[in-house]
CSV table of C-alpha atoms in Angstrom, one decimal:
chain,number,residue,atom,x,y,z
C,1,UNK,CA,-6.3,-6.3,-4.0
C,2,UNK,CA,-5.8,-8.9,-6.6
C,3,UNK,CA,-3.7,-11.8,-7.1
C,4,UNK,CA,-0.5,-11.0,-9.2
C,5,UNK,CA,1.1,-13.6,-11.2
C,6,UNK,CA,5.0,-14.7,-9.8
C,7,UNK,CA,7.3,-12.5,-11.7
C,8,UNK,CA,4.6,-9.6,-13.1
C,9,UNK,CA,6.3,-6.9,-14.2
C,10,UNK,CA,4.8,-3.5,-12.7
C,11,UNK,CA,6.3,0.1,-10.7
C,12,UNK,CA,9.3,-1.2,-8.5
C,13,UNK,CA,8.2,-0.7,-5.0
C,14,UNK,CA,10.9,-1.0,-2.1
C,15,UNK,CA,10.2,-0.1,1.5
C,16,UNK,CA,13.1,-0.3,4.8
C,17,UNK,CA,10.9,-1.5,7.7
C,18,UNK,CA,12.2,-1.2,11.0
C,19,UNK,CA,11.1,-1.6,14.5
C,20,UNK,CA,11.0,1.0,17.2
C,21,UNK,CA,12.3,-1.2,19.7
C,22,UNK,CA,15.8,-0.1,20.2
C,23,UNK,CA,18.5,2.2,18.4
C,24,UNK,CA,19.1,1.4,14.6
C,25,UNK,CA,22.8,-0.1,14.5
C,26,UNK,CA,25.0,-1.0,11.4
C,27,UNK,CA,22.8,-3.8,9.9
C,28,UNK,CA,20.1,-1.7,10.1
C,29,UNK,CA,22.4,0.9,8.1
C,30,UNK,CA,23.4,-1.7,5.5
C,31,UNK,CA,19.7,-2.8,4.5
C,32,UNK,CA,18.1,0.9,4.4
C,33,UNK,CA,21.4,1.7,2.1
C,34,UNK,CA,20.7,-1.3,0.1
C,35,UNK,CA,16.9,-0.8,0.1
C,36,UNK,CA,18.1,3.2,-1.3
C,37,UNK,CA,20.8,1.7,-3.6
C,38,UNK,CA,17.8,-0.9,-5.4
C,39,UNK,CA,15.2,1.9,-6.0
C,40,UNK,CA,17.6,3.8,-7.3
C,41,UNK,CA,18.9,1.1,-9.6
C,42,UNK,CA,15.6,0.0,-10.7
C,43,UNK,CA,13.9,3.7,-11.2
C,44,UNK,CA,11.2,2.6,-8.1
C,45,UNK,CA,10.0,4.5,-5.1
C,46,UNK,CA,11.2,3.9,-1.3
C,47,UNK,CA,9.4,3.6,1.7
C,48,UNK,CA,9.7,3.8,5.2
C,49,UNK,CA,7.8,1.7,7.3
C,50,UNK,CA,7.3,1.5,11.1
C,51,UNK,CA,6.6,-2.1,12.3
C,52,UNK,CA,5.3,-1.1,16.1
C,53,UNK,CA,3.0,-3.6,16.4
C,54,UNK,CA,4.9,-4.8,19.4
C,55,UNK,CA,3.4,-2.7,22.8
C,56,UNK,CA,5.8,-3.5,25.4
C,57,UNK,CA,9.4,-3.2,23.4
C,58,UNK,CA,8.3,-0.3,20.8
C,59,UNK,CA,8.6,3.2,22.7
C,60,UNK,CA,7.8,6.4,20.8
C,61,UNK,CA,12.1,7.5,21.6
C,62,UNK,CA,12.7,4.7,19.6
C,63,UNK,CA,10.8,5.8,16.6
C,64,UNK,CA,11.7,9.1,16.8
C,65,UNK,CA,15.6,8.0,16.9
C,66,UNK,CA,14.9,5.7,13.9
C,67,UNK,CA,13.8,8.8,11.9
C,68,UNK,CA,16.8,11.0,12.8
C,69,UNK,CA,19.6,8.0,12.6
C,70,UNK,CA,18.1,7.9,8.5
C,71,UNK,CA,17.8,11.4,7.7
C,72,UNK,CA,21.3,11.8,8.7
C,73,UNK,CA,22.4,8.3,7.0
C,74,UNK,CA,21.0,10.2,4.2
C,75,UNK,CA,18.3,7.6,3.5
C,76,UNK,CA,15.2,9.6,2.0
C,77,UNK,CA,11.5,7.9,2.3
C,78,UNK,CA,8.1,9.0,0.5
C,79,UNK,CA,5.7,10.5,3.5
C,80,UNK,CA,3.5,9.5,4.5
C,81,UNK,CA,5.3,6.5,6.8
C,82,UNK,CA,2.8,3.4,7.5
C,83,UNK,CA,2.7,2.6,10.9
C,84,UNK,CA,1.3,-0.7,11.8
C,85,UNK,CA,0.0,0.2,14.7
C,86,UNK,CA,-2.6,2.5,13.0
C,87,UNK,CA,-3.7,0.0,10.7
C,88,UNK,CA,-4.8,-3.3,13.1
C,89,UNK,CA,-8.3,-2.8,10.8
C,90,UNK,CA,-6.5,-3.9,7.9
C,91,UNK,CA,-5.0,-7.3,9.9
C,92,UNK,CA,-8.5,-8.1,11.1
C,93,UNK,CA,-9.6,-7.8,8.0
C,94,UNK,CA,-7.4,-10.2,6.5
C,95,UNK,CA,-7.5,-12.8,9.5
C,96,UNK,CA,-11.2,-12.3,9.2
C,97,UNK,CA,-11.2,-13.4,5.5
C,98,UNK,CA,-8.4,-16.6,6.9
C,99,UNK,CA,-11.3,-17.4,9.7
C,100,UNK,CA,-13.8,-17.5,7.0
C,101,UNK,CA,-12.0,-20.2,5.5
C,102,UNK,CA,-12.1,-22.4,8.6
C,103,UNK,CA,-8.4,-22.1,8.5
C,104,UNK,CA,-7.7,-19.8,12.1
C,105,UNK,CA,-8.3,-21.8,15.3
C,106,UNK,CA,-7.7,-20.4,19.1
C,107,UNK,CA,-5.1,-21.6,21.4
C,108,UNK,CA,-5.5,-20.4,25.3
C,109,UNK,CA,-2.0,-22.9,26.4
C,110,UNK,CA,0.3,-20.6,28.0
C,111,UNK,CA,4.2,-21.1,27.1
C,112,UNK,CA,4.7,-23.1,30.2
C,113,UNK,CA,1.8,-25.4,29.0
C,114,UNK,CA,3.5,-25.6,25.7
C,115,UNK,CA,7.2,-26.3,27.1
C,116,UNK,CA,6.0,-28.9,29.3
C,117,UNK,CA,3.7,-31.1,26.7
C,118,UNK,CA,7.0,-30.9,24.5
C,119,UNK,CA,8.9,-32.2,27.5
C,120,UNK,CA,7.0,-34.8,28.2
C,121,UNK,CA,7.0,-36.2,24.9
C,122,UNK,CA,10.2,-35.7,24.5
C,123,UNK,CA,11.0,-37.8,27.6
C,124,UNK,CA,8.6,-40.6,26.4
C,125,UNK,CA,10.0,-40.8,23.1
C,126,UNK,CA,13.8,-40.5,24.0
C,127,UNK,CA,14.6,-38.4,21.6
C,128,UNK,CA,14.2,-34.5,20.2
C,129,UNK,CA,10.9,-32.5,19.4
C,130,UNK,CA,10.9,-31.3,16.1
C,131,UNK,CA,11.7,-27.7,15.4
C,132,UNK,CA,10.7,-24.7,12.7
C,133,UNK,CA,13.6,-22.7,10.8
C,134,UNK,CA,14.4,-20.5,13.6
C,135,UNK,CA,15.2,-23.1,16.0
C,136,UNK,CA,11.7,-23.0,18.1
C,137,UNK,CA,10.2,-26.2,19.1
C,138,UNK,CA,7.0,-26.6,16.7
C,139,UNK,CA,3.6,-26.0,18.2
C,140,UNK,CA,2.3,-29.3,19.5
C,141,UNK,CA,-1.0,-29.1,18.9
C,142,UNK,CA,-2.5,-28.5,22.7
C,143,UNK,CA,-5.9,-26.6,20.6
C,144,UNK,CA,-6.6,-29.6,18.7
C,145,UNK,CA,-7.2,-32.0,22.1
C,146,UNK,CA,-10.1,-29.7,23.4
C,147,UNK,CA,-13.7,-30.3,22.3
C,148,UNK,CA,-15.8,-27.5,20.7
C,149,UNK,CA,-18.1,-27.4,23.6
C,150,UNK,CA,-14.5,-26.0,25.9
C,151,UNK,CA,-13.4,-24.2,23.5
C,152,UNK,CA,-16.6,-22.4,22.9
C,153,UNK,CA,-16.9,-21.9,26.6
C,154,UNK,CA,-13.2,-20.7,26.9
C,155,UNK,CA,-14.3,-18.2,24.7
C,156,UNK,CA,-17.4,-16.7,25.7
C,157,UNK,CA,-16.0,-16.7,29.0
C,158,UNK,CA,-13.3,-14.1,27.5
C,159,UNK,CA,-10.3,-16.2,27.9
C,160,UNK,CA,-7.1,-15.0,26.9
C,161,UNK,CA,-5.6,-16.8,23.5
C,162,UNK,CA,-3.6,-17.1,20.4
C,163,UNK,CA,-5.1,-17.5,17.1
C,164,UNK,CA,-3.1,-19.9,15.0
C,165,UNK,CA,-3.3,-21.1,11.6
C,166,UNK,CA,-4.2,-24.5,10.6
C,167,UNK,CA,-1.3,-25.1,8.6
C,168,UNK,CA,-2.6,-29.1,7.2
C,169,UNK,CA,-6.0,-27.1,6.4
C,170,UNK,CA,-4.2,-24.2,4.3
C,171,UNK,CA,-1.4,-26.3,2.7
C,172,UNK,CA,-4.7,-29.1,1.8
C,173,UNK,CA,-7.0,-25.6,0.4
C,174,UNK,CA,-3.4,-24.5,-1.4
C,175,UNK,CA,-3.3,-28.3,-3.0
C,176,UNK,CA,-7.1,-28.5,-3.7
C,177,UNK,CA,-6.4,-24.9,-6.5
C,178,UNK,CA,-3.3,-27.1,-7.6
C,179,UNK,CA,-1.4,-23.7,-7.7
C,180,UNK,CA,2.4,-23.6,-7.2
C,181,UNK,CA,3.8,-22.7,-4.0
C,182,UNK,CA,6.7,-20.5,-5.2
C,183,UNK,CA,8.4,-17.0,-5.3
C,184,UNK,CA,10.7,-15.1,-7.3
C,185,UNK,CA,14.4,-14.6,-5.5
C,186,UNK,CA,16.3,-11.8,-7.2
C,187,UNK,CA,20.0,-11.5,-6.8
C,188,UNK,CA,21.0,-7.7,-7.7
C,189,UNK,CA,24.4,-9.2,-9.2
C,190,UNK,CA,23.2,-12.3,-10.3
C,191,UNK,CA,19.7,-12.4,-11.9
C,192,UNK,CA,16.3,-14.2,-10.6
C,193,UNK,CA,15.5,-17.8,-10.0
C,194,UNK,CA,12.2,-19.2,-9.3
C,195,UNK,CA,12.1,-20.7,-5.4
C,196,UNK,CA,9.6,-23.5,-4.0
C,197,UNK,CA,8.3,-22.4,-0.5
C,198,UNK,CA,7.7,-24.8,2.1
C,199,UNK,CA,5.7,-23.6,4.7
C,200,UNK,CA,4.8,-27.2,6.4
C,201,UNK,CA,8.5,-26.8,8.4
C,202,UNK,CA,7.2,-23.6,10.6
C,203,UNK,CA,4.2,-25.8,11.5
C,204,UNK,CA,1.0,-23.8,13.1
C,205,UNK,CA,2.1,-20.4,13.6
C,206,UNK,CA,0.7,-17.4,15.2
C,207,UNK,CA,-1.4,-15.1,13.4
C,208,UNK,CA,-2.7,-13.2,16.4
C,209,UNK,CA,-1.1,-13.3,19.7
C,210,UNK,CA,-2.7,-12.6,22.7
C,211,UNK,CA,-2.1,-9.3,23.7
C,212,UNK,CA,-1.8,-7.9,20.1
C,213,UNK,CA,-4.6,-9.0,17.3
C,214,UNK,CA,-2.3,-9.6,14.7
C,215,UNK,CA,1.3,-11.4,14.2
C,216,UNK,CA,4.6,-10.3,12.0
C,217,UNK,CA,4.0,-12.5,9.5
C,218,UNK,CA,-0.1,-11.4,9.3
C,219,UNK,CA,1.5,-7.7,9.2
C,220,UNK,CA,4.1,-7.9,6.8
C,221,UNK,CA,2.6,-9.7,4.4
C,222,UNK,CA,-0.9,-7.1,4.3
C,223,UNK,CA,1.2,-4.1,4.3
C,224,UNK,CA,3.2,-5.2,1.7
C,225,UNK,CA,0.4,-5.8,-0.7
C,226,UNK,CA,-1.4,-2.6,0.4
C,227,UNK,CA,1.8,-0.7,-0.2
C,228,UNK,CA,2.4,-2.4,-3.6
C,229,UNK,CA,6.0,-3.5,-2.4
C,230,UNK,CA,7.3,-5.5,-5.8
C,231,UNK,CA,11.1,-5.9,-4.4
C,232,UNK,CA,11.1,-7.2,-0.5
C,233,UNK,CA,14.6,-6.8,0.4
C,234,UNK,CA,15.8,-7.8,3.6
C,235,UNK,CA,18.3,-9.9,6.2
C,236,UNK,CA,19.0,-13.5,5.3
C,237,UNK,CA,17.5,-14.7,9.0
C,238,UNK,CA,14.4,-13.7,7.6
C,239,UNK,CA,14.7,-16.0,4.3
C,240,UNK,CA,12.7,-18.9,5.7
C,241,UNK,CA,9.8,-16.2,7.0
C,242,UNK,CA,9.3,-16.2,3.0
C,243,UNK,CA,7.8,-19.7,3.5
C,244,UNK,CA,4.8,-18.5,5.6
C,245,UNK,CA,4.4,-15.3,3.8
C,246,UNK,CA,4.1,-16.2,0.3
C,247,UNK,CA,1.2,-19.4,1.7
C,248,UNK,CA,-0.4,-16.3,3.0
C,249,UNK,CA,0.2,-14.7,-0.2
C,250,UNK,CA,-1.9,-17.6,-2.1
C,251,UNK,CA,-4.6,-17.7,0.7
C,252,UNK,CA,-5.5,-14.1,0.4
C,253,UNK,CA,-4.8,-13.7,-2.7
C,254,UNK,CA,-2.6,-10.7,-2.6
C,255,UNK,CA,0.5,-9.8,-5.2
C,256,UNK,CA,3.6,-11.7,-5.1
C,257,UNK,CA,6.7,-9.4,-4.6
C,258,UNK,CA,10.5,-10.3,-5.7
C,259,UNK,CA,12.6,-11.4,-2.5
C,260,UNK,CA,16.1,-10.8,-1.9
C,261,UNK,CA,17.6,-11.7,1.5
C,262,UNK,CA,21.2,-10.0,2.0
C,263,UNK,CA,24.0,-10.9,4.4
C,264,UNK,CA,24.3,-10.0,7.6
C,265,UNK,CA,26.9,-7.5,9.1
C,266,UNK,CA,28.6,-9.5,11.3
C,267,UNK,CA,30.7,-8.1,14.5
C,268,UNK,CA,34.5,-9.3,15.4
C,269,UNK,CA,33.3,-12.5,17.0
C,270,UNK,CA,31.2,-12.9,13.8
C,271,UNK,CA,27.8,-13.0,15.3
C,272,UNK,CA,25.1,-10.8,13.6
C,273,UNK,CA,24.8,-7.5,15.2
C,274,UNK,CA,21.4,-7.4,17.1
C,275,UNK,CA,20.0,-4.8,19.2
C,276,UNK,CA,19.3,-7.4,22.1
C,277,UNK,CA,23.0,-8.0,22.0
C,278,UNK,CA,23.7,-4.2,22.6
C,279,UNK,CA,25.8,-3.7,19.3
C,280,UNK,CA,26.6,-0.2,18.9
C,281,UNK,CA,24.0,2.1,17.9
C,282,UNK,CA,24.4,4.6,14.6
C,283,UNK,CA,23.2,7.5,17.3
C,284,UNK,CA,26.9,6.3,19.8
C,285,UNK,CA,29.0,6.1,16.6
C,286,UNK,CA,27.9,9.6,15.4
C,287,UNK,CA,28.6,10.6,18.7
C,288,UNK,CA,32.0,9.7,18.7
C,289,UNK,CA,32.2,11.5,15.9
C,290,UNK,CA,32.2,9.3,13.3
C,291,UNK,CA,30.4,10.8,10.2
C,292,UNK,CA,27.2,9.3,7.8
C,293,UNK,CA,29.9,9.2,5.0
C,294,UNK,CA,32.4,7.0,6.6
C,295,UNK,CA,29.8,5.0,8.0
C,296,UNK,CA,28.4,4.5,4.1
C,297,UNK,CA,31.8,4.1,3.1
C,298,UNK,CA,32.4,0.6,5.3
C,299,UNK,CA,29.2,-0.5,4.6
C,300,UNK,CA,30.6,-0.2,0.5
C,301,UNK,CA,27.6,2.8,-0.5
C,302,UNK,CA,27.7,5.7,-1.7
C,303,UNK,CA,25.3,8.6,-1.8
């Protein structure tokens, strides 16, 4: 894959990518519709792809219920559908090339360990511990304090443990190139503007967890380049994941798509609907007999 220049023009390339972790409810609805209405608009293909890299919430019901929810929303996706759980080759391959670089480290602190360092410091230092875009403490470094000789040992005696990326290593490679962190934010009402990422507030994030060798972010952003995905569009809570993605972006050297983060459909109490929350799924509202058209209709599509 090669690096693409912010902005180059090429075949637009949109993809909906859910996960198989619950039932698909309206917000879901709005950005496949969206996704459908863009491609359209723009003379591009649409994809479907399955994010399951999840093993304990993703369930094969799930999956199943995601494709039937969309055929009848009347969303239509190019076979074959990518699932991400078929391709952990392709994440090892780019976490490989990261390692390579001296930029991946390994973390074996559990999230009690982490919760209680942060609490300690917080009670020595009377005062907050700092925390990335989504409102998660920052990772507070635990890794950094071992010695090689431990963490050698740690890992040749097979302990569990978190790969994380060095965030001060990548941002200090990034600077070293003197290339411009930055990204291309399309509005489909409102043109393009040119966006400076800032990865440095999400601190040392996870590449590979674990129990699963690879992360969202570490997905996402190799599918996407794989897939040739030129227009990312997607919820607004995932606007400051851009950050990390497009630093990936540079590191790997992979093509830089357009970004556009929508609203968020909102219930009556004006929270975002979220499957966790147990808003109502497309699957209960079709059974109470309310049709694909009508639901189109109050998202403000047509097909």
């Amino acid at each position: 894959m090669t690096h693409a220049a912010v902005g180059a023009k090429t075949t637009p390339v949109l993809r909906f990518a859910p996960s198989p972790n619950g039932f698909l409810h309206l917000g879901h609805a709005y950005s496949a519709l969206l996704n459908a209405t863009l491609a359209r608009r723009l003379g591009g293909r649409l994809l479907l792809r399955i994010e399951d890299i999840d093993p304990t919430r993703c369930r094969p019901e799930f999956e199943r219920a995601i494709y039937e929810d969309l055929a009848w929303l009347g969303f239509a996706w190019e076979e074959p559908v990518r699932r991400q759980s078929d391709h952990m080759a392709d994440y090892g391959a780019a976490l490989g090339k990261l390692r390579a670089m001296g930029l991946v480290y390994p973390c074996f602190a559990s999230r009690q360990e982490i919760r209680t360092a942060i609490a300690e410091w917080e009670r020595a230092e009377g005062r907050p511990w700092p925390c990335d875009p989504d409102g998660a403490p920052l990772y507070p470094g635990l890794a950094r304090r071992l010695q090689v000789d431990e963490v050698a040992r740690r890992l040749a005696a097979g302990e569990p443990h978190a790969l994380r990326l060095d965030m001060a290593g990548a941002l200090g490679r990034l600077a070293e190139s003197g290339r411009e962190l930055v990204f291309v934010a399309f509005d489909p009402d409102d043109g393009e503007r040119v966006v400076s990422a800032d990865p440095a507030r999400w601190g040392d994030v996870v590449l590979a967890r674990k129990e699963v060798p690879t992360s969202y972010h570490l997905s996402v952003v190799v599918d996407d380049a794989l897939q040739g995905v030129t227009h990312v569009v997607r919820g607004r809570d995932l606007a400051a994941a851009t950050d990390v993605h497009r630093l990936l972006q540079a590191l790997l050297e992979l093509p830089v798509p357009r970004y556009h983060h929508h609203d968020l459909v909102a219930d009556e109490a004006g929270l975002k609907l979220a499957k966790s929350r147990g808003s109502p799924a497309l699957r209960d509202l079709r059974a109470a007999g309310i049709g694909a058209e009508e639901i189109r209709r109050r998202l403000g599509f047509r097909l």
